[in-house]
Amino acid sequence: MVGTRGVGTVAAIAALLVAAGGCAEKSGTTGTGNNTGPIRIGAVLDITGAGASLGVPERMTLEMLTSQVNEAGGVNGRKIELITEDNRSTEDGAAKAMNVMLSRNVDIVIGASRTGPSLAMRPLAESNNVPMISLAANAKIVEGAKWTFKTAQNDSAVLQNIVDHAKSKGWKKVGLLRDSSGFGEGVAETLNELGKPSGISVVATEKFAPDATEFTAQLINLRNARADMNLIWGIPPAAALAQKAYQQLGITTPVMQSHGIGNQVFLETAGTAGDGLVAPLGRLVVADQLPDSDPQKQVLTKFLVDYDRTYRARPSTFAGHAYDAFQLAVEAFKAAGTDRQKVRDHLERVKGFVGVTGVFTMTPDNHSGLGKDALVMVTVNAGSWQILPGR
Amino acid sequence: MADLLQLLLAGASVGAVYALTALGFVAVYTVSQVVNLAQGEFAALAGLVAISAVGGGLPLPAVVVLAVGTVVIVAAVMQRLTIAPVKRMTTLLSIILTLGVSTTLKAAMLLIWGAEGRGLTPFGGHDLTVAGVSVQAQQLWILGVTAVVAVAVGWFYERTLAGKALRACAEQPTAARLVGISIARASLLSFVIAGLLGAVAGVLASPIYFSAWDSGLALGLKGFVAATLGGLTSVRGAIAGGLVLGVLESLVAGYVDSGLRDAVAFVVLIAVLVIRPGGVLRQRAAAGI
């Protein structure tokens, strides 16, 4: 809590007065590879602004896991110190927060919640040789990266699922309504590329700002494109408001959404307008419907129970991204201490790590570690998630 | 044709919210030359209070009264604490003061309601489709209530003694004081009116456009641009300015590029300031309300 209060207020004042510095926190004398004292995990999250519905549960998850680990005696006897910074859902905020983390000498950075801020942090992680685990989707975050990893499913894995679904339904023309920020970048291109063998292509692209609330103009243009299906690509609440507007305008074309909608905020905001949509989502939202044989079932159930006990709420898939990033980091610290190089090397060798988002297997060329099987096709029925029958 | 009408409806609905916000700017500016940058926060605060009240199980009328009442009190307290003590108010000083209030309100809202934006439950009624245009019940509420409020505000300024006193303060502060009108009370009243208008805008808009701790900034900017279109001192100019801005945004988003939606307001602002600093829709130079 302390993190948000301070940063939120300071951030608001700083932004308004166009003061550059922001949150100048100086401390940290421990050098890299120091194997005593607490382990410092830095979290740069989208706690306020357009990504708040992602960043808030992510922070809650990290706080919960930190106290769990510390209560159990820490990692190899060392406590974990969690340092959280809000990037205000902006790229410059993320870069600033990343600099704060560097000045505090953290052992690893978790974040950001969304693609744009993550991309702004990546060069700083790479040039300062600090391991970073992003919680965002776009594959660009880890393309050719040495120090950067990520836990959210790649957008290409999501789009492959969408293409497969479209193929099974015989849909060829896709209308796209996408987030205009980093999360939506490259969606049309990737979709065209993956859809090519089956003759699936994007016939119209419309964009909306991540904090948009008015979608009439875009949806009218989409309606006039007369596609076989429309894909809404964004995060709640915007994605949910778009879904609502879609239904209010009486558009009957089948609609799909991305994995960006896996939280309760989406269901609450979209209400009945969400019924019937299809989206590839992480297994967390449908954990209770999975067979016991599912390799992730146990991890998912534990996370759901723990989160409910701590916060009396259901975690979102975004909370799951944070869960996995934290567990991957702790695994690496357990095995390799806090030498940054060794931590990085360990992360790159992760194999068959069962997380909430999927089963991770990293390689030097793949710092995402998840394939298209990390997602299940989910539909909304009477305001709740359901595994799409017949697959 | 249906597309055009749909865009016009969406634009008018957003524009009505801008118009109410613009009216709030005008109410305060005419009386004391204060540009109240916390006007957008009034709307955000009203929306958030209303959402909490609905969550607490209150019926809609009570919710509206509570939200509007809270914001009116906040506006009055703000005037007493930050505007009234200043002996020589200038517009620049008022901008700095109200910016401080706006930041404080935002921080308070962030602490109380958290970072996530939420929407109020719609007021009720059925959505309908007319001539291929889908109309949300809430849009009708927004347009209807804005029309009633606009008429009421016009009637207040032109027909009531208090309204006439406010106009007198705006036009001739010294003469107004000579005939026994208290400038201090007039300034307080103008803030109460601004709070009322901001709160109505916030509660009306929340079901469609959402309320969050930081949603007041964009709304305040748009409302300010709308008020500037009318020269910052005209009730009719503010209403027309709001509607024009909303419709223009919608048409640009529909026919040019949706990415340009938020740029419209600023392009309009620059154009107005360069070409007609007195306001596009203003006919006379006097501070006629």
XYZ file of C-alpha atoms in Angstrom:
680
model
C 0.000 0.000 0.000
C 2.743 2.378 0.985
C 4.149 2.175 -2.512
C 0.966 3.325 -4.253
C 0.123 6.072 -1.858
C 3.447 7.760 -2.056
C 3.932 7.234 -5.713
C 0.344 7.996 -6.703
C 0.319 11.334 -4.992
C 3.830 12.251 -5.946
C 3.157 11.083 -9.481
C 0.065 13.210 -9.836
C 1.836 16.301 -8.572
C 4.929 15.590 -10.596
C 2.972 15.037 -13.793
C 0.972 18.199 -13.353
C 3.887 20.426 -12.567
C 5.842 18.802 -15.366
C 8.601 18.122 -12.906
C 10.957 15.576 -14.306
C 12.450 13.728 -11.364
C 9.379 12.132 -9.831
C 10.226 9.565 -7.288
C 13.825 10.002 -6.434
C 14.600 7.354 -3.911
C 18.183 6.807 -3.073
C 19.454 3.808 -1.223
C 21.024 0.493 -1.907
C 24.597 -0.107 -1.133
C 24.587 -3.830 -1.714
C 26.426 -4.717 -4.858
C 25.344 -7.358 -7.311
C 25.970 -10.902 -6.326
C 25.998 -10.141 -2.644
C 24.852 -13.394 -1.120
C 23.780 -12.067 2.260
C 20.981 -9.765 3.351
C 17.514 -9.668 1.871
C 16.793 -10.525 -1.750
C 15.373 -7.495 -3.495
C 12.571 -8.003 -5.995
C 11.576 -4.851 -7.830
C 8.075 -4.667 -9.262
C 7.194 -1.996 -11.828
C 3.457 -2.281 -12.385
C 0.588 -0.412 -14.063
C -1.100 0.360 -10.763
C -2.866 3.547 -11.836
C -4.062 4.591 -15.286
C -5.344 2.456 -18.134
C -3.702 -0.741 -16.863
C -4.998 -0.490 -13.305
C -7.239 -3.540 -13.605
C -4.071 -5.536 -14.371
C -1.534 -3.917 -12.085
C -3.565 -3.852 -8.878
C -4.140 -7.624 -8.615
C -0.567 -8.204 -9.757
C 0.727 -6.148 -6.871
C -1.614 -7.947 -4.471
C -0.295 -11.296 -5.721
C 3.330 -10.274 -5.288
C 2.652 -8.989 -1.772
C 0.874 -12.213 -0.849
C 3.672 -14.399 -2.207
C 6.376 -12.305 -0.552
C 4.830 -12.704 2.872
C 4.261 -16.424 2.219
C 7.912 -16.973 1.385
C 9.137 -14.816 4.280
C 6.865 -16.554 6.785
C 8.273 -19.887 5.646
C 11.782 -18.648 6.392
C 12.735 -16.976 3.126
C 14.855 -18.263 0.267
C 17.888 -20.167 1.560
C 17.460 -18.280 4.797
C 17.291 -14.856 3.131
C 14.154 -12.746 3.359
C 12.583 -11.218 0.277
C 12.152 -7.475 0.104
C 9.527 -6.385 -2.410
C 9.901 -2.878 -3.834
C 6.898 -1.721 -5.836
C 6.720 1.273 -8.153
C 3.741 2.534 -10.135
C 4.460 3.404 -13.763
C 1.057 5.110 -14.166
C 0.486 2.907 -17.228
C 2.846 5.090 -19.226
C 6.074 4.365 -21.061
C 8.014 7.242 -19.505
C 6.684 6.323 -16.066
C 7.969 2.784 -16.613
C 11.417 3.974 -17.658
C 11.605 6.248 -14.610
C 10.476 3.490 -12.264
C 13.020 1.169 -13.845
C 15.734 3.691 -13.061
C 14.572 3.779 -9.459
C 14.899 -0.004 -9.374
C 18.414 0.184 -10.814
C 19.462 2.782 -8.252
C 18.124 0.535 -5.493
C 20.141 -2.367 -6.815
C 17.342 -4.897 -7.091
C 18.211 -8.496 -7.888
C 15.415 -8.891 -10.417
C 12.684 -6.719 -11.890
C 9.144 -7.962 -12.383
C 6.937 -5.998 -14.780
C 5.492 -4.116 -16.413
C 1.872 -5.177 -16.664
C 1.387 -4.058 -20.248
C 3.403 -4.213 -23.448
C 4.213 -0.521 -23.948
C 5.724 0.069 -20.502
C 7.525 -3.294 -20.702
C 9.135 -2.285 -23.984
C 10.259 0.956 -22.365
C 11.943 -0.994 -19.546
C 13.622 -3.634 -21.662
C 16.586 -1.582 -22.963
C 17.401 -0.512 -19.389
C 17.373 -4.127 -18.216
C 19.503 -5.212 -21.148
C 22.109 -2.455 -20.861
C 22.415 -2.760 -17.074
C 22.475 -6.566 -17.088
C 19.511 -6.942 -14.754
C 17.158 -9.893 -15.162
C 13.618 -8.750 -15.903
C 10.400 -10.738 -16.163
C 7.631 -8.880 -17.975
C 3.974 -9.710 -17.364
C 2.810 -8.493 -20.767
C 1.813 -10.187 -23.990
C 3.604 -8.864 -27.060
C 6.365 -11.219 -28.241
C 8.520 -8.180 -29.130
C 9.305 -7.741 -25.431
C 11.588 -10.770 -25.448
C 12.582 -11.010 -29.120
C 16.366 -11.330 -29.226
C 16.575 -10.405 -25.553
C 19.342 -11.573 -23.275
C 18.107 -10.394 -19.878
C 14.364 -10.081 -20.469
C 11.816 -12.851 -19.962
C 8.031 -12.862 -19.845
C 5.187 -14.897 -18.378
C 2.067 -13.872 -20.298
C 1.251 -15.968 -23.336
C 2.682 -14.534 -26.557
C 0.181 -12.780 -28.769
C 1.168 -15.141 -31.583
C 0.094 -18.127 -29.454
C -3.218 -16.398 -28.811
C -3.694 -15.514 -32.462
C -2.905 -19.087 -33.505
C -5.804 -20.218 -31.321
C -8.030 -17.555 -32.848
C -7.047 -18.595 -36.368
C -7.739 -22.244 -35.525
C -11.158 -21.320 -34.186
C -11.967 -19.193 -37.241
C -10.848 -22.026 -39.490
C -13.098 -24.528 -37.726
C -16.031 -22.148 -38.242
C -15.138 -21.393 -41.849
C -14.621 -17.661 -41.237
C -12.233 -15.988 -43.677
C -12.645 -12.231 -43.259
C -11.686 -10.800 -39.891
C -12.532 -7.309 -38.664
C -10.149 -6.078 -35.984
C -10.824 -3.518 -33.251
C -7.599 -3.143 -31.353
C -5.931 -1.276 -28.533
C -3.829 1.529 -30.016
C -1.023 1.022 -27.478
C 1.831 -1.476 -27.592
C -0.485 -4.372 -26.726
C -2.310 -3.980 -30.049
C 0.764 -3.386 -32.199
C 1.388 -6.037 -34.808
C -1.845 -7.946 -34.211
C -3.126 -7.472 -37.770
C 0.248 -8.422 -39.267
C 0.607 -11.558 -37.128
C -2.990 -12.564 -37.796
C -2.505 -12.200 -41.554
C 0.677 -14.232 -41.412
C -0.793 -17.057 -39.316
C -4.056 -17.038 -41.268
C -2.479 -17.133 -44.709
C -2.441 -20.947 -45.102
C -6.175 -21.065 -44.367
C -7.058 -17.975 -46.379
C -7.897 -15.931 -43.291
C -7.109 -12.247 -43.434
C -7.858 -8.960 -41.702
C -10.208 -6.857 -43.821
C -10.565 -3.847 -41.517
C -8.614 -2.465 -38.587
C -9.963 0.062 -36.106
C -8.154 1.337 -33.022
C -9.067 2.678 -29.629
C -7.060 4.307 -26.830
C -6.485 2.027 -23.804
C -8.665 4.315 -21.666
C -11.381 4.849 -24.278
C -15.059 4.755 -23.298
C -16.710 5.664 -26.608
C -16.623 3.163 -29.474
C -19.497 4.114 -31.767
C -17.312 5.468 -34.573
C -14.973 2.483 -34.726
C -17.768 -0.066 -34.508
C -19.751 1.579 -37.283
C -16.749 1.278 -39.559
C -16.296 -2.318 -38.457
C -19.972 -3.072 -39.101
C -19.620 -1.679 -42.617
C -16.620 -3.918 -43.284
C -18.987 -6.915 -43.140
C -16.384 -9.378 -41.910
C -17.198 -13.007 -41.036
C -16.028 -12.413 -37.482
C -14.743 -9.485 -35.475
C -11.865 -9.582 -33.048
C -11.712 -7.116 -30.161
C -8.161 -6.883 -28.832
C -7.781 -4.924 -25.611
C -7.960 -5.007 -21.832
C -10.781 -4.210 -19.415
C -12.512 -1.919 -18.862
C -12.042 -0.706 -22.482
C -12.419 -4.192 -23.989
C -15.603 -4.729 -21.985
C -17.061 -1.358 -22.965
C -16.299 -2.154 -26.609
C -18.090 -5.480 -26.187
C -21.064 -3.664 -24.698
C -21.163 -1.088 -27.482
C -20.885 -3.922 -30.000
C -24.058 -5.471 -28.690
C -25.839 -2.135 -28.257
C -25.240 -1.282 -31.908
C -26.913 -4.574 -32.771
C -23.934 -6.068 -34.590
C -24.629 -9.780 -34.932
C -21.317 -10.898 -36.456
C -19.620 -13.407 -34.130
C -17.100 -11.743 -31.876
C -13.849 -13.003 -30.380
C -11.627 -11.336 -27.801
C -8.006 -11.717 -26.763
C -6.420 -13.134 -23.600
C -6.407 -9.569 -22.289
C -9.851 -9.972 -20.747
C -9.246 -12.682 -18.132
C -10.554 -10.914 -15.054
C -13.733 -10.261 -13.130
C -13.739 -6.594 -14.172
C -14.461 -7.703 -17.719
C -17.453 -9.828 -16.746
C -18.877 -7.189 -14.426
C -18.470 -4.394 -16.950
C -19.653 -6.269 -20.021
C -22.621 -7.825 -18.204
C -24.905 -9.789 -20.509
C -23.221 -8.219 -23.555
C -20.355 -10.661 -23.078
C -22.504 -13.754 -23.527
C -21.429 -15.857 -26.474
C -18.042 -14.301 -27.112
C -15.127 -16.666 -27.544
C -11.606 -15.968 -26.311
C -8.426 -17.966 -25.779
C -7.647 -17.557 -22.082
C -5.322 -18.999 -19.481
C -6.690 -21.964 -17.539
C -7.042 -19.987 -14.314
C -10.491 -18.590 -15.115
C -11.895 -22.078 -15.714
C -9.765 -23.952 -13.160
C -12.765 -25.645 -11.493
C -13.924 -27.022 -14.857
C -10.591 -28.688 -15.652
C -10.187 -32.454 -15.300
C -8.018 -33.588 -12.373
C -5.530 -34.958 -14.886
C -4.679 -31.440 -16.058
C -1.029 -30.787 -15.148
C -1.804 -27.268 -13.943
C -4.847 -28.156 -11.853
C -2.967 -28.414 -8.577
C -1.072 -25.129 -8.952
C -4.228 -23.328 -10.049
C -6.277 -24.622 -7.140
C -3.617 -23.644 -4.624
C -3.379 -20.144 -6.059
C -7.163 -19.721 -6.018
C -7.407 -20.886 -2.397
C -4.473 -18.764 -1.195
C -5.702 -15.648 -2.972
C -9.223 -16.115 -1.684
C -7.978 -16.589 1.854
C -5.864 -13.424 1.692
C -8.121 -11.089 -0.285
C -11.588 -12.735 -0.375
C -11.526 -12.436 -4.148
C -10.888 -14.430 -7.290
C -7.516 -13.778 -8.928
C -7.394 -12.722 -12.576
C -5.160 -14.240 -15.236
C -3.004 -11.115 -14.801
C -2.494 -12.008 -11.150
C -1.415 -15.363 -12.560
C 1.252 -13.696 -14.723
C 2.668 -12.099 -11.571
C 2.444 -15.399 -9.684
C 4.502 -17.157 -12.324
C 7.083 -14.369 -12.552
C 7.549 -14.443 -8.789
C 7.824 -18.231 -8.613
C 10.274 -18.336 -11.522
C 12.385 -15.707 -9.784
C 12.319 -17.551 -6.452
C 13.232 -20.818 -8.189
C 16.203 -19.097 -9.766
C 17.306 -17.513 -6.469
C 17.042 -20.887 -4.728
C 19.236 -22.540 -7.303
C 21.656 -19.765 -8.176
C 21.712 -17.207 -5.358
C 21.522 -13.589 -6.429
C 24.357 -13.405 -8.916
C 22.545 -11.697 -11.789
C 24.344 -13.647 -14.477
C 23.578 -16.965 -12.795
C 19.944 -15.995 -12.226
C 19.579 -15.131 -15.882
C 21.234 -18.360 -16.971
C 18.952 -20.322 -14.690
C 15.844 -18.627 -16.055
C 16.900 -19.469 -19.582
C 17.153 -23.155 -18.671
C 13.712 -23.425 -17.012
C 12.095 -26.629 -18.223
C 8.612 -27.973 -17.547
C 7.914 -25.378 -14.833
C 4.237 -25.700 -13.980
C 2.787 -22.254 -13.446
C -0.624 -20.622 -13.411
C -0.330 -19.282 -16.950
C 1.037 -22.480 -18.461
C 3.887 -24.941 -18.362
C 7.071 -22.982 -19.058
C 10.057 -24.231 -21.026
C 12.531 -21.471 -21.816
C 15.391 -21.657 -24.312
C 17.983 -19.090 -25.420
C 15.723 -18.272 -28.385
C 12.470 -18.401 -26.458
C 12.225 -16.260 -23.363
C 8.462 -16.635 -23.239
C 8.366 -20.351 -22.733
C 4.709 -20.915 -23.527
C 3.039 -22.386 -26.592
C -0.508 -22.232 -27.858
C -1.511 -25.017 -25.484
C -1.149 -22.568 -22.563
C -4.564 -21.301 -23.579
C -8.005 -22.850 -23.676
C -10.933 -21.604 -25.716
C -13.374 -20.044 -23.311
C -16.819 -18.595 -23.837
C -18.989 -16.440 -21.613
C -22.283 -17.888 -20.537
C -24.667 -15.980 -18.264
C -21.856 -13.818 -16.948
C -19.303 -16.518 -16.184
C -16.415 -18.205 -17.979
C -16.936 -21.617 -19.513
C -14.666 -23.900 -21.468
C -15.950 -23.848 -25.032
C -17.611 -27.217 -25.550
C -16.739 -29.421 -28.484
C -12.996 -29.004 -28.668
C -27.518 7.727 -43.235
C -28.007 5.515 -40.215
C -24.259 5.672 -39.666
C -24.258 9.460 -39.688
C -27.187 9.600 -37.268
C -25.516 7.080 -34.989
C -22.349 9.172 -34.935
C -24.336 12.348 -34.305
C -26.168 10.711 -31.401
C -22.921 9.468 -29.845
C -21.411 12.908 -30.333
C -24.390 14.751 -28.867
C -24.412 12.472 -25.844
C -20.721 13.060 -25.109
C -21.200 16.706 -26.023
C -23.976 17.138 -23.464
C -21.558 16.055 -20.732
C -18.967 18.509 -22.051
C -21.666 21.196 -22.093
C -22.535 20.674 -18.427
C -18.850 20.821 -17.526
C -18.432 23.951 -19.635
C -21.385 25.547 -17.827
C -19.561 24.964 -14.565
C -16.511 26.831 -15.880
C -18.720 29.679 -17.067
C -20.641 29.929 -13.769
C -17.440 30.505 -11.821
C -15.479 32.518 -14.377
C -18.146 35.149 -14.995
C -18.439 36.041 -11.326
C -14.811 36.090 -10.241
C -12.555 35.572 -13.290
C -11.513 32.302 -11.679
C -10.716 29.406 -14.026
C -11.617 26.428 -11.870
C -9.416 23.546 -12.961
C -11.091 21.269 -10.406
C -14.325 21.344 -12.437
C -13.590 17.938 -13.993
C -12.844 16.478 -10.547
C -16.334 17.521 -9.398
C -17.758 15.169 -12.026
C -15.381 12.326 -11.195
C -16.128 12.688 -7.485
C -19.885 12.683 -8.052
C -19.648 9.547 -10.170
C -17.563 7.701 -7.583
C -19.796 8.728 -4.670
C -22.829 7.594 -6.665
C -21.231 4.219 -7.431
C -20.469 3.657 -3.748
C -23.997 4.718 -2.795
C -25.521 2.273 -5.275
C -23.227 -0.395 -3.849
C -24.582 0.514 -0.404
C -28.080 -0.253 -1.606
C -29.550 3.257 -1.854
C -32.302 3.925 -4.418
C -31.428 6.093 -7.418
C -33.004 9.392 -6.250
C -31.176 9.163 -2.915
C -27.974 8.316 -4.778
C -28.289 11.411 -6.937
C -29.045 13.634 -3.948
C -26.104 12.221 -2.002
C -23.640 12.572 -4.876
C -24.745 16.068 -5.813
C -24.868 17.135 -2.152
C -21.361 15.852 -1.465
C -19.889 17.655 -4.439
C -21.734 20.901 -3.681
C -20.300 20.823 -0.161
C -16.824 20.104 -1.508
C -17.149 22.995 -3.953
C -18.330 25.375 -1.224
C -15.539 24.346 1.135
C -13.044 24.726 -1.690
C -14.262 28.281 -2.312
C -14.107 29.192 1.393
C -10.640 27.756 1.915
C -8.804 28.607 -1.285
C -10.636 31.343 -3.196
C -12.309 33.533 -0.566
C -9.151 34.369 1.468
C -7.352 35.763 -1.590
C -7.658 39.551 -1.658
C -6.563 40.228 -5.235
C -7.571 37.318 -7.376
C -6.081 37.094 -10.835
C -6.859 34.409 -13.394
C -3.307 33.070 -13.225
C -3.432 32.841 -9.431
C -6.795 31.082 -9.644
C -5.370 28.521 -12.049
C -2.550 27.694 -9.650
C -4.903 27.493 -6.659
C -7.505 25.339 -8.352
C -4.817 23.108 -9.841
C -3.716 22.428 -6.281
C -7.280 21.606 -5.258
C -7.671 19.379 -8.297
C -4.518 17.434 -7.410
C -5.657 17.060 -3.809
C -9.083 15.805 -4.864
C -7.508 13.327 -7.260
C -5.174 11.980 -4.591
C -8.080 11.659 -2.153
C -10.188 9.803 -4.720
C -7.286 7.479 -5.523
C -6.892 6.634 -1.841
C -10.595 6.140 -1.211
C -11.753 4.374 -4.365
C -8.533 2.874 -5.693
C -7.143 3.032 -9.184
C -9.715 1.113 -11.184
C -12.412 2.912 -13.157
C -16.016 1.865 -12.671
C -19.403 2.637 -14.116
C -22.642 3.493 -12.370
C -25.659 1.279 -13.041
C -27.705 2.872 -15.839
C -30.730 4.876 -14.688
C -33.196 2.491 -16.292
C -35.436 2.339 -19.318
C -35.118 0.269 -22.443
C -32.590 0.731 -25.184
C -34.307 1.118 -28.516
C -33.601 1.186 -32.224
C -35.021 3.999 -34.359
C -34.453 4.020 -38.121
C -31.439 1.749 -37.804
C -29.946 3.884 -35.050
C -29.551 2.176 -31.713
C -30.335 4.494 -28.848
C -29.282 3.728 -25.282
C -31.710 4.729 -22.567
C -28.822 6.363 -20.713
C -28.086 8.581 -23.723
C -31.670 9.823 -23.576
C -31.219 10.491 -19.866
C -28.058 12.471 -20.567
C -29.641 14.547 -23.327
C -32.915 15.066 -21.465
C -31.421 16.058 -18.135
C -28.869 18.330 -19.826
C -31.688 20.104 -21.685
C -33.637 20.611 -18.450
C -30.551 21.824 -16.588
C -29.619 24.195 -19.412
C -33.088 25.749 -19.410
C -33.053 25.988 -15.625
C -29.640 27.675 -15.587
C -30.743 30.155 -18.249
C -33.927 30.900 -16.292
C -31.933 31.330 -13.083
C -29.569 33.892 -14.550
C -32.229 35.824 -16.422
C -35.287 35.650 -14.196
C -34.286 35.331 -10.548
C -32.914 37.986 -8.242
C -29.939 35.869 -7.221
C -29.135 35.198 -10.862
C -29.385 38.853 -11.735
C -27.108 39.678 -8.800
C -24.523 37.234 -10.139
C -24.707 38.849 -13.551
C -24.282 42.228 -11.956
C -21.120 41.037 -10.217
C -19.846 39.773 -13.536
C -20.501 42.951 -15.431
C -19.815 45.693 -12.877
C -18.267 44.435 -9.625
C -17.927 47.899 -8.111
C -21.453 48.978 -8.996
C -22.775 45.648 -7.729
C -21.122 46.233 -4.397
C -22.506 49.772 -4.248
C -26.065 48.490 -4.547
C -25.463 46.017 -1.743
C -24.534 42.771 -3.484
C -21.907 40.812 -1.602
C -19.166 39.749 -3.971
C -18.009 37.110 -1.493
C -21.481 35.535 -1.335
C -21.773 35.734 -5.101
C -18.480 33.889 -5.506
C -19.601 31.208 -3.050
C -22.901 30.830 -4.872
C -21.081 30.504 -8.192
C -19.003 27.632 -6.800
C -22.118 25.926 -5.484
C -23.658 26.168 -8.950
C -20.448 24.853 -10.526
C -20.404 21.957 -8.072
C -24.023 21.183 -8.843
C -23.424 21.214 -12.607
C -20.261 19.148 -12.321
C -22.008 16.608 -10.114
C -24.958 16.270 -12.490
C -22.516 15.753 -15.367
C -20.598 13.131 -13.391
C -23.626 11.130 -12.322
C -25.200 11.239 -15.790
C -22.014 10.272 -17.586
C -20.819 7.536 -15.252
C -22.938 4.650 -16.624
C -21.543 5.098 -20.148
C -18.265 6.943 -19.806
C -17.128 5.585 -16.428
C -15.729 7.292 -13.365
C -12.220 6.975 -12.039
C -9.982 9.082 -9.837
C -8.286 10.501 -12.923
C -11.240 10.791 -15.316
C -11.776 14.435 -14.367
C -8.668 15.624 -16.186
C -9.811 14.787 -19.715
C -13.373 15.879 -19.006
C -12.180 19.155 -17.490
C -10.016 19.883 -20.523
C -12.833 19.172 -22.964
C -15.255 21.205 -20.879
C -12.803 24.092 -20.797
C -12.408 23.976 -24.577
C -16.193 23.958 -24.947
C -16.485 26.938 -22.621
C -13.757 28.762 -24.564
C -15.723 28.205 -27.773
C -18.435 30.320 -26.206
C -15.978 32.893 -24.862
C -15.984 31.574 -21.254
C -18.844 33.852 -20.221
C -21.882 32.683 -22.146
C -24.368 30.041 -20.995
C -25.691 29.425 -24.482
C -22.156 29.529 -25.866
C -21.017 26.876 -23.391
C -23.893 24.545 -24.239
C -23.442 25.004 -27.963
C -19.675 24.680 -27.570
C -20.024 21.372 -25.728
C -22.392 19.898 -28.286
C -20.301 21.088 -31.235
C -17.135 19.649 -29.705
C -18.766 16.284 -28.962
C -20.244 15.945 -32.439
C -17.017 17.061 -34.087
C -15.045 14.447 -32.152
C -17.480 11.740 -33.119
C -17.477 12.664 -36.811
C -13.690 12.910 -36.959
C -13.379 9.524 -35.254
C -15.895 7.978 -37.659
C -14.885 9.513 -40.968
C -11.231 10.461 -40.562
C -9.384 8.388 -37.971
C -10.458 7.221 -34.533
C -6.962 7.963 -33.242
C -7.585 11.671 -33.788
C -10.591 11.831 -31.448
C -8.738 13.362 -28.533
C -6.767 15.713 -30.757
C -9.941 17.452 -31.925
C -10.419 19.408 -28.703
C -6.901 20.791 -28.782
C -6.969 21.697 -32.446
C -10.243 23.509 -31.792
C -8.750 25.276 -28.763
C -5.751 26.515 -30.715
C -7.906 27.600 -33.624
C -10.264 29.542 -31.347
C -7.460 31.223 -29.452
C -5.702 32.267 -32.629
C -8.679 33.278 -34.757
C -11.336 34.462 -32.320
C -10.016 34.730 -28.767
C -13.363 36.155 -27.662
C -15.188 32.963 -28.562
C -16.680 31.784 -31.826
C -20.269 31.919 -30.699
C -20.120 35.204 -28.872
C -21.787 38.170 -30.442
C -21.271 41.058 -28.067
C -18.107 42.128 -26.327
C -19.848 42.710 -23.004
C -19.906 39.959 -20.389
C -23.442 38.986 -21.305
C -24.433 35.742 -19.692
